[in-house]
N, CA, C and O atoms as a DFTB+ gen file, in Angstrom:
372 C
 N C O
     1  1      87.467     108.849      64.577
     2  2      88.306     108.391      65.662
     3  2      87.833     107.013      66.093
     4  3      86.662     106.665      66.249
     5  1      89.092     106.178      66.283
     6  2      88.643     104.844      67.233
     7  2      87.772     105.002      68.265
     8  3      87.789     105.970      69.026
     9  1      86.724     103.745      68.342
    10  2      86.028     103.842      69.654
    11  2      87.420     103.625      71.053
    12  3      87.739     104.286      72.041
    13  1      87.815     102.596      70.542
    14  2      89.407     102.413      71.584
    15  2      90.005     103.898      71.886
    16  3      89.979     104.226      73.072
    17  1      90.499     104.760      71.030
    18  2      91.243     106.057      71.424
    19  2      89.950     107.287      71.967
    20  3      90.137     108.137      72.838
    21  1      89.131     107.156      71.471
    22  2      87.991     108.068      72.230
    23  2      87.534     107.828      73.941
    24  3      87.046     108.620      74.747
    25  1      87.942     106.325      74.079
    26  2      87.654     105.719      75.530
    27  2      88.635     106.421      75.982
    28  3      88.423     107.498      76.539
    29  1      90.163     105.803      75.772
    30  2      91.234     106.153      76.040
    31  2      91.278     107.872      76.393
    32  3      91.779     108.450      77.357
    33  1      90.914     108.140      75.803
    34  2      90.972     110.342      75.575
    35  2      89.913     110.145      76.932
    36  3      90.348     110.294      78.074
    37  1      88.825     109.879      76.728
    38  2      87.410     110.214      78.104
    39  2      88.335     109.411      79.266
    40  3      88.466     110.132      80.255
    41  1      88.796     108.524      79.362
    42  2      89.851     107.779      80.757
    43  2      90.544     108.881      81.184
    44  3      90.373     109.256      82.344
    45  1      91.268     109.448      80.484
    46  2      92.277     110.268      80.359
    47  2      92.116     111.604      81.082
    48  3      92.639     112.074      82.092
    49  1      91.020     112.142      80.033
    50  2      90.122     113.560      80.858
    51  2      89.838     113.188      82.338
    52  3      90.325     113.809      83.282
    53  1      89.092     112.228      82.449
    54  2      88.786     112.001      83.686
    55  2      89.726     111.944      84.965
    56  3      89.537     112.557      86.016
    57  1      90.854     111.024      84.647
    58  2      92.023     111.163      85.436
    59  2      92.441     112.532      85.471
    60  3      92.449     113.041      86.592
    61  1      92.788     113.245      84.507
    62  2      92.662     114.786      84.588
    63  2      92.172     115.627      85.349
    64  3      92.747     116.420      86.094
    65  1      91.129     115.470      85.174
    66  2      90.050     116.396      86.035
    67  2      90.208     116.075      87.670
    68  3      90.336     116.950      88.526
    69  1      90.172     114.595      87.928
    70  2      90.217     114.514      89.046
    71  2      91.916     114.431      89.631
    72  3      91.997     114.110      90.817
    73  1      92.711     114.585      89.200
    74  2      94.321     114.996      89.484
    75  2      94.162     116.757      89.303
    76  3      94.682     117.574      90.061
    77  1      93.664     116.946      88.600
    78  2      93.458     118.798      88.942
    79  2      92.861     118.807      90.567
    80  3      93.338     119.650      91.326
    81  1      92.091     118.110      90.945
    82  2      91.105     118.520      92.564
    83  2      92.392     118.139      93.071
    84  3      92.724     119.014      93.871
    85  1      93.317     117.212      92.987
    86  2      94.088     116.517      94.002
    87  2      94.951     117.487      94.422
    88  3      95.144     117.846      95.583
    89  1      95.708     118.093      92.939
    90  2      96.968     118.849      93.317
    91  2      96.379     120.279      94.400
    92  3      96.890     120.614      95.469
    93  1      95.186     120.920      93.715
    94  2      94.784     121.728      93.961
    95  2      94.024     122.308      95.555
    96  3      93.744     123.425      95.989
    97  1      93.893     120.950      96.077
    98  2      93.359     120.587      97.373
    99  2      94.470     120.102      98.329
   100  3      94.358     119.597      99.446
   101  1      95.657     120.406      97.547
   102  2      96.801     119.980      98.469
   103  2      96.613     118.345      99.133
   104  3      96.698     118.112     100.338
   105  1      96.363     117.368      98.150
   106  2      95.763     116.332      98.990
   107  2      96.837     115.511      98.401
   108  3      96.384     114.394      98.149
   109  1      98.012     115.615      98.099
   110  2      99.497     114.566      97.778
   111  2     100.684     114.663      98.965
   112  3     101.051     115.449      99.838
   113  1     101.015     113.442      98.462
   114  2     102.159     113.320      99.319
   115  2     103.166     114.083      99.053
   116  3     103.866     114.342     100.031
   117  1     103.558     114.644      97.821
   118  2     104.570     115.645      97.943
   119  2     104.784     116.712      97.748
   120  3     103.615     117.062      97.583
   121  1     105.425     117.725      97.599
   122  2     105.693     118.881      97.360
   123  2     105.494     119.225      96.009
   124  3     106.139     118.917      95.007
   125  1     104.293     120.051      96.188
   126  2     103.522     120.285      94.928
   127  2     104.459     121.108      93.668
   128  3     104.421     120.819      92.473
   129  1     105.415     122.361      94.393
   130  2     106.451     122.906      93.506
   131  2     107.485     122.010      92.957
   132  3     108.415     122.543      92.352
   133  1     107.458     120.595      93.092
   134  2     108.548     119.326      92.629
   135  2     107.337     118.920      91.048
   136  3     107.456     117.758      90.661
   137  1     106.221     119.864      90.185
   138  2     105.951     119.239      89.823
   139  2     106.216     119.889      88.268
   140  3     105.970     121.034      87.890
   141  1     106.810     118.748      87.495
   142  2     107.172     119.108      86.335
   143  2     106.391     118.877      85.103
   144  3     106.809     119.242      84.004
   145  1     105.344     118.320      85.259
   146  2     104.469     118.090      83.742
   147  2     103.859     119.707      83.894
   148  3     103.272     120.366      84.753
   149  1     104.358     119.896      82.565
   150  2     103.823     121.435      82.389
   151  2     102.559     121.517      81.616
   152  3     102.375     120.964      80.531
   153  1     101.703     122.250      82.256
   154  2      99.909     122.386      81.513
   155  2     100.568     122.719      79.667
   156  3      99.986     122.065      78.802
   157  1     101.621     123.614      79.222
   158  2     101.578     124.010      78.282
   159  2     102.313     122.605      76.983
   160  3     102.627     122.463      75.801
   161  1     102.262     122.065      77.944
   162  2     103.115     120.823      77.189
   163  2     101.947     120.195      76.855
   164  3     101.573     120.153      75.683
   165  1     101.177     119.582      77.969
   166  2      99.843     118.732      77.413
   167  2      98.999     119.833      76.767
   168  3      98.038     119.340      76.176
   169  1      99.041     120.873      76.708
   170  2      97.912     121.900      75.861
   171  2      98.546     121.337      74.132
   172  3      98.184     120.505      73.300
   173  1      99.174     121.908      74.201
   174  2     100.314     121.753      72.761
   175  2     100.035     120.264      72.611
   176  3      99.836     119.873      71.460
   177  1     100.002     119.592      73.356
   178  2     100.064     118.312      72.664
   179  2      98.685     117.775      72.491
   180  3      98.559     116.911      71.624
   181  1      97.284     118.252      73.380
   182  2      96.393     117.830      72.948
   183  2      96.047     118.188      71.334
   184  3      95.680     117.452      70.418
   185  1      96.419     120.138      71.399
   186  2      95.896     120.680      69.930
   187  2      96.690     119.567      69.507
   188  3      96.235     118.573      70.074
   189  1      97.882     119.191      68.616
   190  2      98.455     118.216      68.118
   191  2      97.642     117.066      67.602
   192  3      97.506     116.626      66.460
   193  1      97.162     116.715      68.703
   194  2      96.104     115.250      68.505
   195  2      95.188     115.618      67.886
   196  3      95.069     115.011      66.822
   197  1      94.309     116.516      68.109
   198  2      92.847     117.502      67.376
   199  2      93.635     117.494      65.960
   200  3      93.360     116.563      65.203
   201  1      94.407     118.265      65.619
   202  2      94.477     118.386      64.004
   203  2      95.217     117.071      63.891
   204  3      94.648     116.661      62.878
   205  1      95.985     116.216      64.169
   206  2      96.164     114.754      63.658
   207  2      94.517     114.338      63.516
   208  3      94.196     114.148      62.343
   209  1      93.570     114.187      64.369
   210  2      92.787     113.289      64.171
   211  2      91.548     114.369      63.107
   212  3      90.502     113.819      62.763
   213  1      91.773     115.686      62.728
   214  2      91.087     116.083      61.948
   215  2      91.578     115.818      60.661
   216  3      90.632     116.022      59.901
   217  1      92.491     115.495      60.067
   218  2      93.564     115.091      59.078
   219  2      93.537     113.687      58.814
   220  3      94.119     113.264      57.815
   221  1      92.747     112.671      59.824
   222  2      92.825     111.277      59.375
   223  2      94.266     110.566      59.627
   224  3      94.578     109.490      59.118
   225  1      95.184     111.410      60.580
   226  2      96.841     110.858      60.842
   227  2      96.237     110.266      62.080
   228  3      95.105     110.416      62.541
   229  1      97.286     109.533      62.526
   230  2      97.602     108.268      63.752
   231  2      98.390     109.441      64.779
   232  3      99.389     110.130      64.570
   233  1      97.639     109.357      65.761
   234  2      98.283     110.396      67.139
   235  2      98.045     109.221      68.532
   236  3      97.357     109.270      69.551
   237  1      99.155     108.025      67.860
   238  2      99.032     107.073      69.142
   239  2     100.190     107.272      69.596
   240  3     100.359     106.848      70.740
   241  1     101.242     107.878      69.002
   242  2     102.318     107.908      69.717
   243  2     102.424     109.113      70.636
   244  3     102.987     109.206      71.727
   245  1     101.609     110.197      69.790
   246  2     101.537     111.382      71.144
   247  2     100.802     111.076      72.344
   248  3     101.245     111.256      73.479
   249  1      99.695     110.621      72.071
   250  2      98.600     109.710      73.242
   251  2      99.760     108.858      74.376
   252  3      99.897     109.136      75.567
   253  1     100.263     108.126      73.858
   254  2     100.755     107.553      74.484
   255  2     102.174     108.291      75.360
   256  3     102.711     107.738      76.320
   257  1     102.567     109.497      74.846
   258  2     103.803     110.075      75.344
   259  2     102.687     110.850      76.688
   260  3     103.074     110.932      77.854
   261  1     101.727     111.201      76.366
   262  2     100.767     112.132      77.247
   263  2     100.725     111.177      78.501
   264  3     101.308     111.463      79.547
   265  1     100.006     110.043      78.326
   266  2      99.336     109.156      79.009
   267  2     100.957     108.435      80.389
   268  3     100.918     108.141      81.584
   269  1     101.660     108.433      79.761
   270  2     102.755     108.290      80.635
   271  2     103.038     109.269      81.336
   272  3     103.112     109.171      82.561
   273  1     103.217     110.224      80.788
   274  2     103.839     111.960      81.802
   275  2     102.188     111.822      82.410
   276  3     102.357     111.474      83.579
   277  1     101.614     111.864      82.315
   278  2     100.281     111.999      83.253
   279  2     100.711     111.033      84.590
   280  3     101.182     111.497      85.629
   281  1     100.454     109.624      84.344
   282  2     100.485     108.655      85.199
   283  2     101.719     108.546      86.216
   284  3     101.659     108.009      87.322
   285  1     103.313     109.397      85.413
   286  2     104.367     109.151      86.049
   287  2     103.953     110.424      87.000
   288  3     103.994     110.057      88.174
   289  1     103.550     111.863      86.870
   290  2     102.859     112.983      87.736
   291  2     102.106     112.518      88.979
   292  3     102.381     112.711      90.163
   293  1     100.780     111.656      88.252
   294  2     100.140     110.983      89.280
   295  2     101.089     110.453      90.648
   296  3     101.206     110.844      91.809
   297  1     101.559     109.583      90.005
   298  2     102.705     108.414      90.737
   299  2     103.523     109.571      91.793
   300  3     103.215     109.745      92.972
   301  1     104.450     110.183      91.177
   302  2     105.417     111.057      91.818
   303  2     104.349     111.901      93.619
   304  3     104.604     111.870      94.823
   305  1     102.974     112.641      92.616
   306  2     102.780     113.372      93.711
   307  2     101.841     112.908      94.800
   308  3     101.686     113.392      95.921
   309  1     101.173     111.738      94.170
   310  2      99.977     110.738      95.200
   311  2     100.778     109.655      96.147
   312  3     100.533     109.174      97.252
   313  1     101.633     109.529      95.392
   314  2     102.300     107.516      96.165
   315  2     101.652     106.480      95.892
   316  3     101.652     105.439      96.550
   317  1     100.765     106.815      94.407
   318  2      99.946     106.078      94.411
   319  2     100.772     105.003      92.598
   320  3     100.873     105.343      91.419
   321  1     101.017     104.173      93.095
   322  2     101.563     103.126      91.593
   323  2     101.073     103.784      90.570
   324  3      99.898     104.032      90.841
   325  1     101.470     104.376      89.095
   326  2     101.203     104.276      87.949
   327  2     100.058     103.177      87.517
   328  3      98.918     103.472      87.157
   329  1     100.673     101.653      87.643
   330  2      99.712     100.563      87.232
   331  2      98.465     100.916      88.004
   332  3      97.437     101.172      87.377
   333  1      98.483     100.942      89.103
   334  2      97.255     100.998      90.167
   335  2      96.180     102.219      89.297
   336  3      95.040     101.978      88.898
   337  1      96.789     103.306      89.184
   338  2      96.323     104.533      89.073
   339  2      95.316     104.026      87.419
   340  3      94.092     103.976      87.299
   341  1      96.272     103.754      86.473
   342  2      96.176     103.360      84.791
   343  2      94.843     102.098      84.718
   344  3      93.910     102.215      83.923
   345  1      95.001     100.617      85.935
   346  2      93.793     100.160      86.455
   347  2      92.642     100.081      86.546
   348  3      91.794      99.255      86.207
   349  1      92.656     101.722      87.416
   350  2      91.427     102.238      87.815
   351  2      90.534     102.802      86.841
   352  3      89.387     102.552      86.472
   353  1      91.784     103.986      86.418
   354  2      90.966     104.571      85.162
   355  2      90.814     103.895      83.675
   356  3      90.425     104.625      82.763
   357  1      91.127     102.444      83.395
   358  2      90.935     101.883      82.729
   359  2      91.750     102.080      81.324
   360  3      91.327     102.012      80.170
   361  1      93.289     102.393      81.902
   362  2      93.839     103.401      81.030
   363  2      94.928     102.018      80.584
   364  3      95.773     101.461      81.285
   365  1      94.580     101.783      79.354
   366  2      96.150     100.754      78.519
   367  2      97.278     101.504      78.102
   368  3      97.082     102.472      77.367
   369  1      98.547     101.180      78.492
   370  2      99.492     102.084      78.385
   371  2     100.298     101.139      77.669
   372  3     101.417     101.460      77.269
């Protein structure tokens, strides 16, 4: 794996992890049942990436479909900009 897409994946987790405390702590601006990125969608799509990148295939286009539905989630339930959010966590979209 790229050192670039391994950063990208650890950015990623991280925003993760800490958007799991957010929703979970009730600490957004909106109505948490308005939220549509489904865990089973990014599950499915991480395995996806795991056997692309055990196979030696290119999983930048799934990365990148992830990395948006993440940031647009972020956005929707914080009020917090996508760019701002992508910024922080050092995330190139």
């Amino acid at each position: 794996m790229k050192s670039s897409s391994k950063s990208k994946l650890g950015n990623l987790l991280k925003l993760c992890e800490e958007f799991q405390e957010t929703v979970h702590l009730r600490k957004v601006t909106k109505d948490v049942s308005s939220l549509n990125f489904s865990c089973d969608l990014l599950l499915r799509n991480m395995i996806m990436i795991i056997e692309k990148e055990n196979n030696g295939e290119s999983f930048t286009e799934e990365l990148n479909y992830i990395t948006n539905n993440l940031l647009g989630a972020h956005a929707h339930l914080t009020g917090v900009k996508a760019i701002e959010t992508a910024l922080k966590y050092n995330i190139r979209v």
